[in-house]
PDB file of C-alpha atoms in Angstrom:
ATOM      1  CA  MET A 515     -26.186 -57.092 -47.241  1.00  0.00           C
ATOM      2  CA  ILE A 516     -28.132 -58.113 -43.807  1.00  0.00           C
ATOM      3  CA  ILE A 517     -31.816 -56.574 -44.311  1.00  0.00           C
ATOM      4  CA  LEU A 518     -33.140 -55.720 -40.332  1.00  0.00           C
ATOM      5  CA  ASP A 519     -36.585 -55.804 -39.838  1.00  0.00           C
ATOM      6  CA  ASN A 520     -38.018 -52.583 -38.571  1.00  0.00           C
ATOM      7  CA  ILE A 521     -38.495 -53.894 -34.935  1.00  0.00           C
ATOM      8  CA  THR A 522     -34.442 -54.456 -34.647  1.00  0.00           C
ATOM      9  CA  GLN A 523     -33.528 -51.386 -36.669  1.00  0.00           C
ATOM     10  CA  PHE A 524     -35.623 -49.187 -34.449  1.00  0.00           C
ATOM     11  CA  LEU A 525     -33.973 -50.475 -31.171  1.00  0.00           C
ATOM     12  CA  LEU A 526     -30.427 -50.789 -32.550  1.00  0.00           C
ATOM     13  CA  ASN A 527     -31.100 -46.975 -33.203  1.00  0.00           C
ATOM     14  CA  THR A 528     -32.005 -45.787 -29.739  1.00  0.00           C
ATOM     15  CA  PRO A 529     -29.679 -44.019 -27.440  1.00  0.00           C
ATOM     16  CA  GLU A 530     -30.455 -46.909 -24.623  1.00  0.00           C
ATOM     17  CA  TYR A 531     -29.386 -49.472 -26.795  1.00  0.00           C
ATOM     18  CA  GLN A 532     -26.210 -47.989 -28.181  1.00  0.00           C
ATOM     19  CA  GLN A 533     -25.137 -46.464 -24.415  1.00  0.00           C
ATOM     20  CA  ALA A 534     -25.627 -49.976 -22.921  1.00  0.00           C
ATOM     21  CA  LYS A 535     -23.039 -52.204 -22.188  1.00  0.00           C
ATOM     22  CA  LYS A 536     -24.985 -55.042 -20.158  1.00  0.00           C
ATOM     23  CA  VAL A 537     -27.973 -56.721 -21.727  1.00  0.00           C
ATOM     24  CA  HIS A 538     -30.528 -58.486 -20.633  1.00  0.00           C
ATOM     25  CA  ILE A 539     -32.044 -60.546 -23.618  1.00  0.00           C
ATOM     26  CA  TYR A 540     -34.597 -63.497 -24.456  1.00  0.00           C
ATOM     27  CA  LYS A 541     -34.049 -66.194 -27.267  1.00  0.00           C
ATOM     28  CA  SER A 542     -37.375 -65.559 -29.472  1.00  0.00           C
ATOM     29  CA  LEU A 543     -40.097 -67.738 -30.182  1.00  0.00           C
ATOM     30  CA  LYS A 544     -41.814 -68.228 -33.737  1.00  0.00           C
ATOM     31  CA  SER A 545     -44.380 -65.943 -32.043  1.00  0.00           C
ATOM     32  CA  GLU A 546     -42.447 -63.239 -30.758  1.00  0.00           C
ATOM     33  CA  PRO A 547     -40.677 -60.554 -32.326  1.00  0.00           C
ATOM     34  CA  ASP A 548     -37.041 -62.301 -33.726  1.00  0.00           C
ATOM     35  CA  THR A 549     -34.447 -60.925 -31.256  1.00  0.00           C
ATOM     36  CA  GLY A 550     -31.581 -63.099 -33.267  1.00  0.00           C
ATOM     37  CA  GLN A 551     -30.367 -59.618 -34.841  1.00  0.00           C
ATOM     38  CA  ILE A 552     -30.155 -58.318 -31.852  1.00  0.00           C
ATOM     39  CA  ILE A 553     -28.162 -60.998 -30.496  1.00  0.00           C
ATOM     40  CA  THR A 554     -25.724 -60.589 -33.410  1.00  0.00           C
ATOM     41  CA  ASP A 555     -25.477 -56.989 -32.768  1.00  0.00           C
ATOM     42  CA  LEU A 556     -24.784 -57.523 -29.205  1.00  0.00           C
ATOM     43  CA  LYS A 557     -21.707 -59.765 -29.792  1.00  0.00           C
ATOM     44  CA  LYS A 558     -20.508 -57.650 -32.839  1.00  0.00           C
ATOM     45  CA  ASN A 559     -20.410 -54.873 -30.484  1.00  0.00           C
ATOM     46  CA  ASN A 560     -18.803 -56.770 -27.329  1.00  0.00           C
ATOM     47  CA  LYS A 561     -21.698 -56.015 -25.362  1.00  0.00           C
ATOM     48  CA  GLU A 562     -22.074 -58.241 -22.038  1.00  0.00           C
ATOM     49  CA  ILE A 563     -25.220 -60.657 -23.110  1.00  0.00           C
ATOM     50  CA  TYR A 564     -27.245 -62.284 -20.447  1.00  0.00           C
ATOM     51  CA  TYR A 565     -29.850 -64.236 -21.005  1.00  0.00           C
ATOM     52  CA  PRO A 566     -33.227 -65.761 -18.743  1.00  0.00           C
ATOM     53  CA  HIS A 567     -32.199 -67.999 -15.692  1.00  0.00           C
ATOM     54  CA  ASP A 568     -34.509 -70.835 -14.679  1.00  0.00           C
ATOM     55  CA  ASN A 569     -34.959 -69.201 -11.276  1.00  0.00           C
ATOM     56  CA  PRO A 570     -36.120 -65.474 -12.117  1.00  0.00           C
ATOM     57  CA  TYR A 571     -34.275 -64.362  -8.891  1.00  0.00           C
ATOM     58  CA  ARG A 572     -30.833 -65.429 -10.328  1.00  0.00           C
ATOM     59  CA  ASN A 573     -30.920 -63.260 -13.241  1.00  0.00           C
ATOM     60  CA  GLU A 574     -28.071 -60.560 -13.135  1.00  0.00           C
ATOM     61  CA  THR A 575     -29.555 -57.574 -11.933  1.00  0.00           C
ATOM     62  CA  ASP A 576     -26.474 -55.206 -12.355  1.00  0.00           C
ATOM     63  CA  ILE A 577     -27.569 -54.440 -16.336  1.00  0.00           C
ATOM     64  CA  ASP A 578     -27.825 -51.546 -18.404  1.00  0.00           C
ATOM     65  CA  LEU A 579     -30.961 -52.707 -20.665  1.00  0.00           C
ATOM     66  CA  VAL A 580     -33.214 -55.724 -20.221  1.00  0.00           C
ATOM     67  CA  ILE A 581     -35.258 -56.558 -23.422  1.00  0.00           C
ATOM     68  CA  VAL A 582     -38.689 -58.027 -22.470  1.00  0.00           C
ATOM     69  CA  PRO A 583     -40.957 -60.259 -24.202  1.00  0.00           C
ATOM     70  CA  GLY A 584     -44.921 -59.802 -23.248  1.00  0.00           C
ATOM     71  CA  THR A 585     -48.072 -61.223 -25.335  1.00  0.00           C
ATOM     72  CA  LYS A 586     -49.814 -57.711 -24.978  1.00  0.00           C
ATOM     73  CA  PHE A 587     -48.731 -54.228 -24.366  1.00  0.00           C
ATOM     74  CA  ASP A 588     -50.560 -51.004 -23.974  1.00  0.00           C
ATOM     75  CA  ARG A 589     -50.300 -47.355 -24.450  1.00  0.00           C
ATOM     76  CA  HIS A 590     -49.799 -46.968 -20.770  1.00  0.00           C
ATOM     77  CA  MET A 591     -46.387 -48.747 -20.649  1.00  0.00           C
ATOM     78  CA  ASN A 592     -47.969 -52.137 -19.167  1.00  0.00           C
ATOM     79  CA  ARG A 593     -47.489 -55.441 -20.340  1.00  0.00           C
ATOM     80  CA  LYS A 594     -48.824 -58.867 -20.183  1.00  0.00           C
ATOM     81  CA  GLY A 595     -46.626 -61.604 -20.372  1.00  0.00           C
ATOM     82  CA  ARG A 596     -47.648 -65.263 -20.345  1.00  0.00           C
ATOM     83  CA  GLY A 597     -48.974 -65.390 -16.573  1.00  0.00           C
ATOM     84  CA  LYS A 598     -46.205 -66.632 -14.315  1.00  0.00           C
ATOM     85  CA  GLY A 599     -44.895 -63.477 -13.353  1.00  0.00           C
ATOM     86  CA  TYR A 600     -41.312 -64.447 -14.263  1.00  0.00           C
ATOM     87  CA  TYR A 601     -40.101 -61.005 -15.810  1.00  0.00           C
ATOM     88  CA  ASP A 602     -42.369 -59.220 -12.981  1.00  0.00           C
ATOM     89  CA  MET A 603     -39.769 -60.936 -10.133  1.00  0.00           C
ATOM     90  CA  PHE A 604     -37.133 -60.253 -12.229  1.00  0.00           C
ATOM     91  CA  LEU A 605     -37.293 -56.518 -13.055  1.00  0.00           C
ATOM     92  CA  GLU A 606     -38.557 -55.664  -9.600  1.00  0.00           C
ATOM     93  CA  LYS A 607     -34.610 -56.141  -9.084  1.00  0.00           C
ATOM     94  CA  THR A 608     -33.245 -54.055 -11.285  1.00  0.00           C
ATOM     95  CA  SER A 609     -33.045 -50.059 -12.275  1.00  0.00           C
ATOM     96  CA  ALA A 610     -32.261 -51.286 -16.167  1.00  0.00           C
ATOM     97  CA  ILE A 611     -34.059 -49.499 -18.716  1.00  0.00           C
ATOM     98  CA  LYS A 612     -37.102 -51.867 -19.535  1.00  0.00           C
ATOM     99  CA  VAL A 613     -37.840 -52.383 -23.705  1.00  0.00           C
ATOM    100  CA  GLY A 614     -41.080 -54.411 -24.523  1.00  0.00           C
ATOM    101  CA  LEU A 615     -40.300 -56.111 -28.282  1.00  0.00           C
ATOM    102  CA  THR A 616     -44.074 -56.502 -29.710  1.00  0.00           C
ATOM    103  CA  PHE A 617     -45.934 -56.441 -33.253  1.00  0.00           C
ATOM    104  CA  SER A 618     -48.321 -53.715 -33.331  1.00  0.00           C
ATOM    105  CA  LYS A 619     -51.346 -56.014 -33.394  1.00  0.00           C
ATOM    106  CA  ASN A 620     -50.415 -56.061 -29.779  1.00  0.00           C
ATOM    107  CA  ILE A 621     -50.589 -53.368 -28.624  1.00  0.00           C
ATOM    108  CA  VAL A 622     -53.871 -52.039 -27.112  1.00  0.00           C
ATOM    109  CA  GLU A 623     -55.319 -48.728 -25.508  1.00  0.00           C
ATOM    110  CA  ARG A 624     -55.530 -49.790 -22.083  1.00  0.00           C
ATOM    111  CA  LEU A 625     -54.616 -53.223 -20.146  1.00  0.00           C
ATOM    112  CA  PHE A 626     -56.149 -54.480 -16.820  1.00  0.00           C
ATOM    113  CA  THR A 627     -52.946 -54.682 -14.399  1.00  0.00           C
ATOM    114  CA  ASN A 628     -52.209 -56.029 -10.891  1.00  0.00           C
ATOM    115  CA  PHE A 629     -50.343 -54.578  -8.253  1.00  0.00           C
ATOM    116  CA  TRP A 630     -47.037 -56.618  -8.834  1.00  0.00           C
ATOM    117  CA  ASP A 631     -46.891 -55.597 -12.897  1.00  0.00           C
ATOM    118  CA  ILE A 632     -44.056 -53.864 -13.788  1.00  0.00           C
ATOM    119  CA  PRO A 633     -44.379 -51.172 -16.608  1.00  0.00           C
ATOM    120  CA  MET A 634     -41.903 -50.544 -19.397  1.00  0.00           C
ATOM    121  CA  ASP A 635     -39.545 -47.810 -20.385  1.00  0.00           C
ATOM    122  CA  ILE A 636     -39.766 -48.294 -23.853  1.00  0.00           C
ATOM    123  CA  ILE A 637     -42.295 -50.333 -26.301  1.00  0.00           C
ATOM    124  CA  ILE A 638     -40.883 -51.247 -29.678  1.00  0.00           C
ATOM    125  CA  SER A 639     -43.178 -52.604 -32.529  1.00  0.00           C
ATOM    126  CA  GLU A 640     -42.511 -52.668 -36.699  1.00  0.00           C
ATOM    127  CA  LYS A 641     -44.537 -49.334 -36.569  1.00  0.00           C
ATOM    128  CA  GLU A 642     -43.044 -47.382 -33.624  1.00  0.00           C
ATOM    129  CA  ILE A 643     -41.437 -46.691 -30.546  1.00  0.00           C
ATOM    130  CA  ILE A 644     -43.461 -45.697 -27.515  1.00  0.00           C
ATOM    131  CA  LYS A 645     -41.759 -43.982 -24.696  1.00  0.00           C
ATOM    132  CA  GLY A 646     -42.985 -43.811 -21.126  1.00  0.00           C
ATOM    133  CA  GLU A 647     -42.968 -40.444 -19.180  1.00  0.00           C
TER     134      GLU A 647
END
């Protein structure tokens, strides 16, 4: 029996994930929430999987859900990435539901944002699910 971590369990139980047919997801680094079990579930359920392309403008944009990494998130649905704007360039081109995965220690009350920063629709940590208005 496979035991799912809370972040994975929370995501898999959202209606947004369950209804999605085309999902863009990243392969996590050791410092990020593990996406391995999510990728396994996507394959098991025959969902179309898209991974980040080296050029953010070449990512598939006709998708239902995009799972986004971040170094920090806030309770106003903002995120900070690694500072190169990769995901912001991609996210501005898609109408997919944007889900940020993070650990609760990386959620702050308010982040400084720039005009090009694209907010999340949902933020999931091991302790909670935060949904935008």
